[in-house]
Short mmCIF file of C-alpha atoms in Angstrom, two decimals:
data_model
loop_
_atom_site.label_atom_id
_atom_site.label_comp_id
_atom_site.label_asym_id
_atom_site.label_seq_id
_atom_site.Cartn_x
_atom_site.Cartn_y
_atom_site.Cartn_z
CA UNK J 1 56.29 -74.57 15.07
CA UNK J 2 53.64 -74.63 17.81
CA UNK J 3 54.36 -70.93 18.85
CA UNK J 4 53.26 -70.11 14.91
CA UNK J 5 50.21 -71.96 14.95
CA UNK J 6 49.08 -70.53 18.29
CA UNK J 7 49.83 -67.09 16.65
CA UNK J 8 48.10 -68.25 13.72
CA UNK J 9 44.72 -69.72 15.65
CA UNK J 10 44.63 -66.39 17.38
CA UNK J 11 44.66 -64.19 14.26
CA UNK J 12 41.77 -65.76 12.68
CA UNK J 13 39.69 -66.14 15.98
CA UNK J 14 39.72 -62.25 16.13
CA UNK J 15 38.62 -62.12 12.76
CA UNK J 16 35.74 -64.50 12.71
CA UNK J 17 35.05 -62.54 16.14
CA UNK J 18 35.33 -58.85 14.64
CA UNK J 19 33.50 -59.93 11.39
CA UNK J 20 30.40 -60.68 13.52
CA UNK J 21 30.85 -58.29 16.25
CA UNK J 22 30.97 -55.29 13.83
CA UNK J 23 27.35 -55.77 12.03
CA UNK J 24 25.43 -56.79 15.51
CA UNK J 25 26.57 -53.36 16.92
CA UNK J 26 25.97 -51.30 13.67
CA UNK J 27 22.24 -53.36 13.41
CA UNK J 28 21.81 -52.03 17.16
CA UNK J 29 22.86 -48.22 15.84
CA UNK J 30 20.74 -48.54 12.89
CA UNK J 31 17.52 -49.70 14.43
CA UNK J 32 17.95 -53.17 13.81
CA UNK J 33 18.64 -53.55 10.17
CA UNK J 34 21.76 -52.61 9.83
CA UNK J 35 20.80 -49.59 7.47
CA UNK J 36 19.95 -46.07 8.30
CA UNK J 37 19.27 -42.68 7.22
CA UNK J 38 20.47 -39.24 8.16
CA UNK J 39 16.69 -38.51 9.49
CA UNK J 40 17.42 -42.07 11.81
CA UNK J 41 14.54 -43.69 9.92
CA UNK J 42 15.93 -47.06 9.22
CA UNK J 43 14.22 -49.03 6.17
CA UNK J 44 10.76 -50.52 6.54
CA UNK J 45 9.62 -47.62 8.49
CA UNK J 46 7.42 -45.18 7.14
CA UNK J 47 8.36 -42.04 6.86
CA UNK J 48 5.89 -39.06 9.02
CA UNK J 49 3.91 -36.89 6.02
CA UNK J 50 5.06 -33.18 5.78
CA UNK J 51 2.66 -31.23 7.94
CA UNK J 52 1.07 -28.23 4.97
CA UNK J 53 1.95 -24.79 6.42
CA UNK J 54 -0.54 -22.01 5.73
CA UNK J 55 0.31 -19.25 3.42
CA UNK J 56 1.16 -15.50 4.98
CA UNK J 57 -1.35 -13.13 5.47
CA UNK J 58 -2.05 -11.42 2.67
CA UNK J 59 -1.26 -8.02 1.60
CA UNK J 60 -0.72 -5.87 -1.51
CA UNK J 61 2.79 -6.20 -2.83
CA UNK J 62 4.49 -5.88 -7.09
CA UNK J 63 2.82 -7.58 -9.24
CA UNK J 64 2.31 -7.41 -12.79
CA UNK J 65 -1.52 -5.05 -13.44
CA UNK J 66 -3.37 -5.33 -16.68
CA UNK J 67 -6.36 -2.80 -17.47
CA UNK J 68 -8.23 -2.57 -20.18
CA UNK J 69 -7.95 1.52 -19.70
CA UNK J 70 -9.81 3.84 -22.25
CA UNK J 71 -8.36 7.55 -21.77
CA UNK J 72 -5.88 10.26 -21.86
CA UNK J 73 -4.01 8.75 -18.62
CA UNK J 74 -3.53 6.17 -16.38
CA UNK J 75 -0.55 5.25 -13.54
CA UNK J 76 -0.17 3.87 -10.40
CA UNK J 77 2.19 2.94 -7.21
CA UNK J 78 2.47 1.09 -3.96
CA UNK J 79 4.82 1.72 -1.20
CA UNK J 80 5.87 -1.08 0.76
CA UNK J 81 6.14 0.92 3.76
CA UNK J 82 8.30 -1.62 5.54
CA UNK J 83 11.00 -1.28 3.44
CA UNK J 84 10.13 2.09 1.41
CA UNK J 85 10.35 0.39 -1.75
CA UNK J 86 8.19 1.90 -4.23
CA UNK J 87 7.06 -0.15 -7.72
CA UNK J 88 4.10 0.78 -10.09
CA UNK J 89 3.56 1.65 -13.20
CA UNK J 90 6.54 2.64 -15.76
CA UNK J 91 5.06 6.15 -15.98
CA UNK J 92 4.48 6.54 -12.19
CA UNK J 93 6.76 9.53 -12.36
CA UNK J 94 4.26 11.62 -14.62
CA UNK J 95 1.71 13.69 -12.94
CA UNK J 96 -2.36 14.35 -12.77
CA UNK J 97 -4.27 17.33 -10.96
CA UNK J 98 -4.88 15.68 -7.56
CA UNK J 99 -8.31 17.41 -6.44
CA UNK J 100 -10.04 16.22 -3.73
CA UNK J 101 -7.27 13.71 -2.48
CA UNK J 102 -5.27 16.53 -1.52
CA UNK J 103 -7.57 17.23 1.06
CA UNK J 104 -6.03 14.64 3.45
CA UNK J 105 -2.65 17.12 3.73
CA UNK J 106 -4.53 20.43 3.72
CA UNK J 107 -6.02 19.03 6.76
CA UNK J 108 -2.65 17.35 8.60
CA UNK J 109 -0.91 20.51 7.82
CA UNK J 110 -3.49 22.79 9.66
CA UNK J 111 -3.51 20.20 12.74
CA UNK J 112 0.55 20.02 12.85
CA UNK J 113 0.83 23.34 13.18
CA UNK J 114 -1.58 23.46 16.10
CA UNK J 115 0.75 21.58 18.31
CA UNK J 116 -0.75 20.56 21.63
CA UNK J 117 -3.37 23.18 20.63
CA UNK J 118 -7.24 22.22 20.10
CA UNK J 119 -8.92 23.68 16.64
CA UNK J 120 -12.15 25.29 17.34
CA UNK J 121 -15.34 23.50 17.19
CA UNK J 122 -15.77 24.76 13.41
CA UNK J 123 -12.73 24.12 11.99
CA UNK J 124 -12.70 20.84 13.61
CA UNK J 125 -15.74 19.93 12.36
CA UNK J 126 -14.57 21.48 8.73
CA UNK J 127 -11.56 19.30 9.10
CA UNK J 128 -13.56 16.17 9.85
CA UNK J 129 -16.33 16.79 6.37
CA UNK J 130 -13.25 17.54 4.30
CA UNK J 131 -11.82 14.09 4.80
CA UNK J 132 -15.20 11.95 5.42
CA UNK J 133 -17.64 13.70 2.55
CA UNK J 134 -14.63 15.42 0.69
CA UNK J 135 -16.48 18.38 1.56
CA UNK J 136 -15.16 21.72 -0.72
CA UNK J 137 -16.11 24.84 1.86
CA UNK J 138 -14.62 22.42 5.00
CA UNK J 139 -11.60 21.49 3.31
CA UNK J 140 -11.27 25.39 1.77
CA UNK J 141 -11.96 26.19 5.44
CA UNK J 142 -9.52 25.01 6.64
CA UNK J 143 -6.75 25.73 4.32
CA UNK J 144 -6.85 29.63 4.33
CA UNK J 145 -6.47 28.75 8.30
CA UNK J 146 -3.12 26.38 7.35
CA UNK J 147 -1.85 29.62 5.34
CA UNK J 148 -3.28 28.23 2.12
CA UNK J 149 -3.70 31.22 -1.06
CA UNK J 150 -5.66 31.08 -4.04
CA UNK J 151 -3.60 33.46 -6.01
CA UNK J 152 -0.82 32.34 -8.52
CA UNK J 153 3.12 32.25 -7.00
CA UNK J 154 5.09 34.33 -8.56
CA UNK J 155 6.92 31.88 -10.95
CA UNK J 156 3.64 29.80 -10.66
CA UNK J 157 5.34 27.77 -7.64
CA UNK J 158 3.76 26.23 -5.33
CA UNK J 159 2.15 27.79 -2.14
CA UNK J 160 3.45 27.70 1.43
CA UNK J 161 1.08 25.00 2.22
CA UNK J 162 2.05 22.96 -0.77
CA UNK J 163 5.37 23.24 -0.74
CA UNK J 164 5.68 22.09 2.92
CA UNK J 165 4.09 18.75 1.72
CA UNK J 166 7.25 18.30 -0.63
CA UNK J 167 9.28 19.38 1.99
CA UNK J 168 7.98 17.48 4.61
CA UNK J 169 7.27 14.29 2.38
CA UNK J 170 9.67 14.02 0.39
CA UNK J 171 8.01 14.97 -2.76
CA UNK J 172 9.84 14.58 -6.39
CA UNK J 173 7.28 15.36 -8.81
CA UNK J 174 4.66 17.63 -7.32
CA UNK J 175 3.75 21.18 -8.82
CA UNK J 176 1.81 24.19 -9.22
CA UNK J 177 -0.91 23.42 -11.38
CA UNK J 178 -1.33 24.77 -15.12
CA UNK J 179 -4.52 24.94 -15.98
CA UNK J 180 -6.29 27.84 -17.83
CA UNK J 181 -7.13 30.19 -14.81
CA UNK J 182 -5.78 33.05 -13.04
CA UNK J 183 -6.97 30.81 -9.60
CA UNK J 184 -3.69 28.76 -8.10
CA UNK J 185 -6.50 26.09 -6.72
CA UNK J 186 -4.73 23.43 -4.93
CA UNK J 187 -7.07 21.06 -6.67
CA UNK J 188 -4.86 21.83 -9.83
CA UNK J 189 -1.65 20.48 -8.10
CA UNK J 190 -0.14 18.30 -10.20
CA UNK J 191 0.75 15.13 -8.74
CA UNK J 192 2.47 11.86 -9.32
CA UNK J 193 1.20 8.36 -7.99
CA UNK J 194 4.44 7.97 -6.77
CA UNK J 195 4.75 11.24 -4.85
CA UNK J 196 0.84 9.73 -3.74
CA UNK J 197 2.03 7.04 -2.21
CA UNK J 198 4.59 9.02 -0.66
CA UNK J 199 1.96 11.57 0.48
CA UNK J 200 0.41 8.32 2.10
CA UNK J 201 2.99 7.25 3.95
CA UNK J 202 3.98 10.95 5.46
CA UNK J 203 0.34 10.61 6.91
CA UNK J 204 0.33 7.66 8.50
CA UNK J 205 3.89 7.44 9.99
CA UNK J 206 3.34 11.07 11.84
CA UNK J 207 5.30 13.51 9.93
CA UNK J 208 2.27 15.01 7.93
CA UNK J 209 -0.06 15.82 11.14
CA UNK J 210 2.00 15.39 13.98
CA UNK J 211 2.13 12.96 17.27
CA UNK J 212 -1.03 14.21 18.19
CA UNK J 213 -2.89 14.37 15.62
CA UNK J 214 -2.28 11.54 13.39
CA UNK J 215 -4.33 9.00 14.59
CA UNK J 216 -7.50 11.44 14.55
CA UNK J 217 -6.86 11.92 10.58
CA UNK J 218 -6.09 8.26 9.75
CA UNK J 219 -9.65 7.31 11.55
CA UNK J 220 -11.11 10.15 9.85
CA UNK J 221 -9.99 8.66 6.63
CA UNK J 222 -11.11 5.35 7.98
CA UNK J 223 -14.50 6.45 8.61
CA UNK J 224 -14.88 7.99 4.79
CA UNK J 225 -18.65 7.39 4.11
CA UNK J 226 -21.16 7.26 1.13
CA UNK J 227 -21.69 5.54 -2.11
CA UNK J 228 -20.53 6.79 -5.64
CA UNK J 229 -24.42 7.42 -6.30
CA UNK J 230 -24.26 10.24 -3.29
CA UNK J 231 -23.24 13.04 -4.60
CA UNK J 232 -23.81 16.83 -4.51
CA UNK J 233 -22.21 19.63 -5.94
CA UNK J 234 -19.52 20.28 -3.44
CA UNK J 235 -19.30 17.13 -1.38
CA UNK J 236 -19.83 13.46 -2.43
CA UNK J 237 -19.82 10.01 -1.37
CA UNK J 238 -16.02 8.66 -1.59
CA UNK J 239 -16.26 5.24 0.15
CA UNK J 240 -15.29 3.78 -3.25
CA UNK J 241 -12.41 2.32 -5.05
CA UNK J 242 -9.41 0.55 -4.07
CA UNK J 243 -11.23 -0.92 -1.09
CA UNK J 244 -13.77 -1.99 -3.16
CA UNK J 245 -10.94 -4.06 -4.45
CA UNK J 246 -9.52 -5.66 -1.09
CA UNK J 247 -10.78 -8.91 0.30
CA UNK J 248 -12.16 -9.17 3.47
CA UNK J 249 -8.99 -11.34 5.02
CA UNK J 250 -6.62 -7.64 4.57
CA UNK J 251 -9.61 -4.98 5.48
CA UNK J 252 -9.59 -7.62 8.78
CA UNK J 253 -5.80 -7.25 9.80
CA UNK J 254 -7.31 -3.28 10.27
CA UNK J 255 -8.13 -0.27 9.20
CA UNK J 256 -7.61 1.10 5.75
CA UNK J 257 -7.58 4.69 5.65
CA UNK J 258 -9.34 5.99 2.42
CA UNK J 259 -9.00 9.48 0.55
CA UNK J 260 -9.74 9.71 -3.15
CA UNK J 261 -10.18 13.06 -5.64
CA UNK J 262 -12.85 13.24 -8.24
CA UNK J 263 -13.86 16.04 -10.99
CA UNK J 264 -15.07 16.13 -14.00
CA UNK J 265 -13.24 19.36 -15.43
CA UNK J 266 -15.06 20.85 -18.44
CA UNK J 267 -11.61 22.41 -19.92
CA UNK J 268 -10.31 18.89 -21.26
CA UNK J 269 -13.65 17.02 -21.06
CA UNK J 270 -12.22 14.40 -18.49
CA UNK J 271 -12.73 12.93 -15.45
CA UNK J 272 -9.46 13.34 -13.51
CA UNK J 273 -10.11 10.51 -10.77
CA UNK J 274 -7.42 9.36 -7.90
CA UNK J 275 -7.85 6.91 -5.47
CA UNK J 276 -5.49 7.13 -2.29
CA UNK J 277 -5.48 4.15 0.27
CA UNK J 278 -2.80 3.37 2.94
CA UNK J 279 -2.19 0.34 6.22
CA UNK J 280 0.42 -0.05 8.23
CA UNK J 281 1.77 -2.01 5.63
CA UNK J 282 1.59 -0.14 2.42
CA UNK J 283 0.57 2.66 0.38
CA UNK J 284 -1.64 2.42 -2.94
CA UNK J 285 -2.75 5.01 -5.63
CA UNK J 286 -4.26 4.85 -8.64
CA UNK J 287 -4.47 7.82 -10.77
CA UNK J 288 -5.90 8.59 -14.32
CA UNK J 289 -8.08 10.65 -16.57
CA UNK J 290 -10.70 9.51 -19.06
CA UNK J 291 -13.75 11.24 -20.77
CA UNK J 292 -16.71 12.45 -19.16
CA UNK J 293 -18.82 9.84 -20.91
CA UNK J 294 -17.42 7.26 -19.05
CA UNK J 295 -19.17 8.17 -15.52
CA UNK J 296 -17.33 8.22 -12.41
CA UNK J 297 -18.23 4.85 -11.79
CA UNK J 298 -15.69 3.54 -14.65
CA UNK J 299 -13.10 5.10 -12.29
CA UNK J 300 -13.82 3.79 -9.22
CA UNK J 301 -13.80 0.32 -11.22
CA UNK J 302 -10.54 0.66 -12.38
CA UNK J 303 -9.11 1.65 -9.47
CA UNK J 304 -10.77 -1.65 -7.95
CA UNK J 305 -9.23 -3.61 -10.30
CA UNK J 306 -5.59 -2.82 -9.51
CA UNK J 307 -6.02 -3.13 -5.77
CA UNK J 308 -7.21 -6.95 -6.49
CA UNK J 309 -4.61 -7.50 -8.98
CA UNK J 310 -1.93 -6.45 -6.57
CA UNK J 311 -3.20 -8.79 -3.39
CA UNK J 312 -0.60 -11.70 -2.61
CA UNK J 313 -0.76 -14.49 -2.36
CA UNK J 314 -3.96 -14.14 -4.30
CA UNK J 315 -7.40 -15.65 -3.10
CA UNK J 316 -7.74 -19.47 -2.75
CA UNK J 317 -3.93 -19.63 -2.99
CA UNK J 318 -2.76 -23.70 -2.24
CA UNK J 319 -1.15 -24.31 1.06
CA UNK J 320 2.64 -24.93 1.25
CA UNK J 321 3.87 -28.65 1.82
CA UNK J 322 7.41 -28.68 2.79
CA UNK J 323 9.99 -30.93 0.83
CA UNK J 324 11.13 -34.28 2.78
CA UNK J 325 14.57 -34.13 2.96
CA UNK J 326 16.15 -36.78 1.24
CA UNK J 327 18.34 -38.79 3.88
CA UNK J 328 22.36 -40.95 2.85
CA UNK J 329 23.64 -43.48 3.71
#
């Protein structure tokens, strides 16, 4: 009998031992308590607030536009020109008469072809008005010296210089203009704000000017000057517009080059207006046409309005607090 009892005894001293050995180590795991949670917080503690994280620095990107637009037309795009994505408007595929915002290309396409080469002192300085007072007899200039004609195609196609741009851009919806003239002005082309943005984009990655001279046409169309109140019959103030529309956080990340086209044509008694703006980051353009009566101002409003609409995240945006995880048991 006495060997059972021993056996006995023993049993239940490991028990009693094991029942009170197990919780003193766990409480020494735990922090002391004996509970914890996956973030080894036990209970009691408090738990360290979420540090806020500021938003990204903000940029144009989709986003729903509303306009109160009174006219014949209106469209627009943006190019994410990270990814090549390009949203807008659902008629971004239908096309206006580009005018003076066609002057960027005129001007890349002279300086591409020129290589290494170096312009001479006028048609450098022609190139330079065109761009930063959208200056007619510059940009005309230098556009015969690109190759540029001001006769009609047979077919009414586009010209050499013109239909490089779709080549060399990738250009879906550009044509020869159709206006009542014998002239094939290359204000007329017809253009999409998709193609636009696309026209944008060929500029400021290289293809449309070259290695060499890119960067002297996107700080040309950096430096655009004068006011929408400065303007003469054949060159005007263009610093207007989309970057009217831009806070001062995205004109600081760098330069925003600028070209816009303006005319009030007396054939269909509208302003045809297009405003052109491009970063490293994307490509915006806004284009439309609206009676004379409206002034050129109204334009330069609207295209304002869609820049702003289309900054994210928008002024005054909240910052970001992350979520606690929640911790088990």
């Amino acid at each position: 009998m006495r060997p059972r009892v021993t056996m006995v005894l023993a049993v239940v001293a490991v028990l009693v031992g094991g029942g009170m050995l197990v919780p003193a180590a766990y409480a020494k795991l735990s922090g002391g308590d004996g509970l914890s949670t996956l973030g080894g917080v036990g209970a009691g503690e408090q738990v360290p607030a979420p540090i806020p994280t500021a938003p990204p620095p903000p940029t144009l990107a989709d986003a729903p536009v509303s306009v109160n637009f009174k006219g014949e037309f209106f469209s627009w795009a943006l190019m994410d020109r990270k990814t090549g994505a390009v949203t807008g408007a659902k008629n971004m595929s239908q096309t206006s008469s580009t005018e003076s915002m066609l002057k960027t290309w005129i001007v890349s396409d002279y300086l591409r072809q020129l290589g290494d080469e170096e312009p001479t002192a006028a048609l450098k300085k022609a190139a330079s008005v065109a761009i930063r007072d959208s200056n007619d007899d510059g940009a005309n200039m230098v556009y015969r010296a690109a190759g540029g004609s001001y006769q009609k195609q047979p077919g009414n196609k586009l010209n050499p210089v013109l239909q490089r741009a779709v080549k060399i851009c990738g250009l879906t919806d550009t044509k020869a203009g159709t206006v009542p003239t014998n002239l094939g002005w290359w204000s007329f082309t017809q253009m999409s704000p998709r193609d636009a943005v696309r026209l944008g984009d060929c500029i400021a990655d290289g293809k449309a000017a070259g290695p060499k001279w890119t960067k002297w046409v996107l700080n040309e169309m950096a430096n655009v000057r004068g006011s929408i109140k400065n303007q003469q019959e054949k060159s005007g103030g263009g610093k207007w517009g989309i970057v009217d529309g831009l806070p001062a956080s995205i004109k600081a990340q760098g330069p925003v080059a600028i070209k816009n086209g303006w005319t009030a044509l007396f054939y269909d008694r509208n302003w045809h207006v297009n405003c052109l703006a491009v970063t490293d980051k994307w490509s915006l353009a806004v284009m439309m046409r609206y009676p004379m009566a409206s002034g050129l101002a109204y334009g330069s409003k609207v295209c304002a309005s869609v820049a702003t609409q289309l900054v994210t995240p928008q002024p005054g945006a909240a910052l970001k607090v992350p979520q606690q995880p929640v911790g088990k048991l």
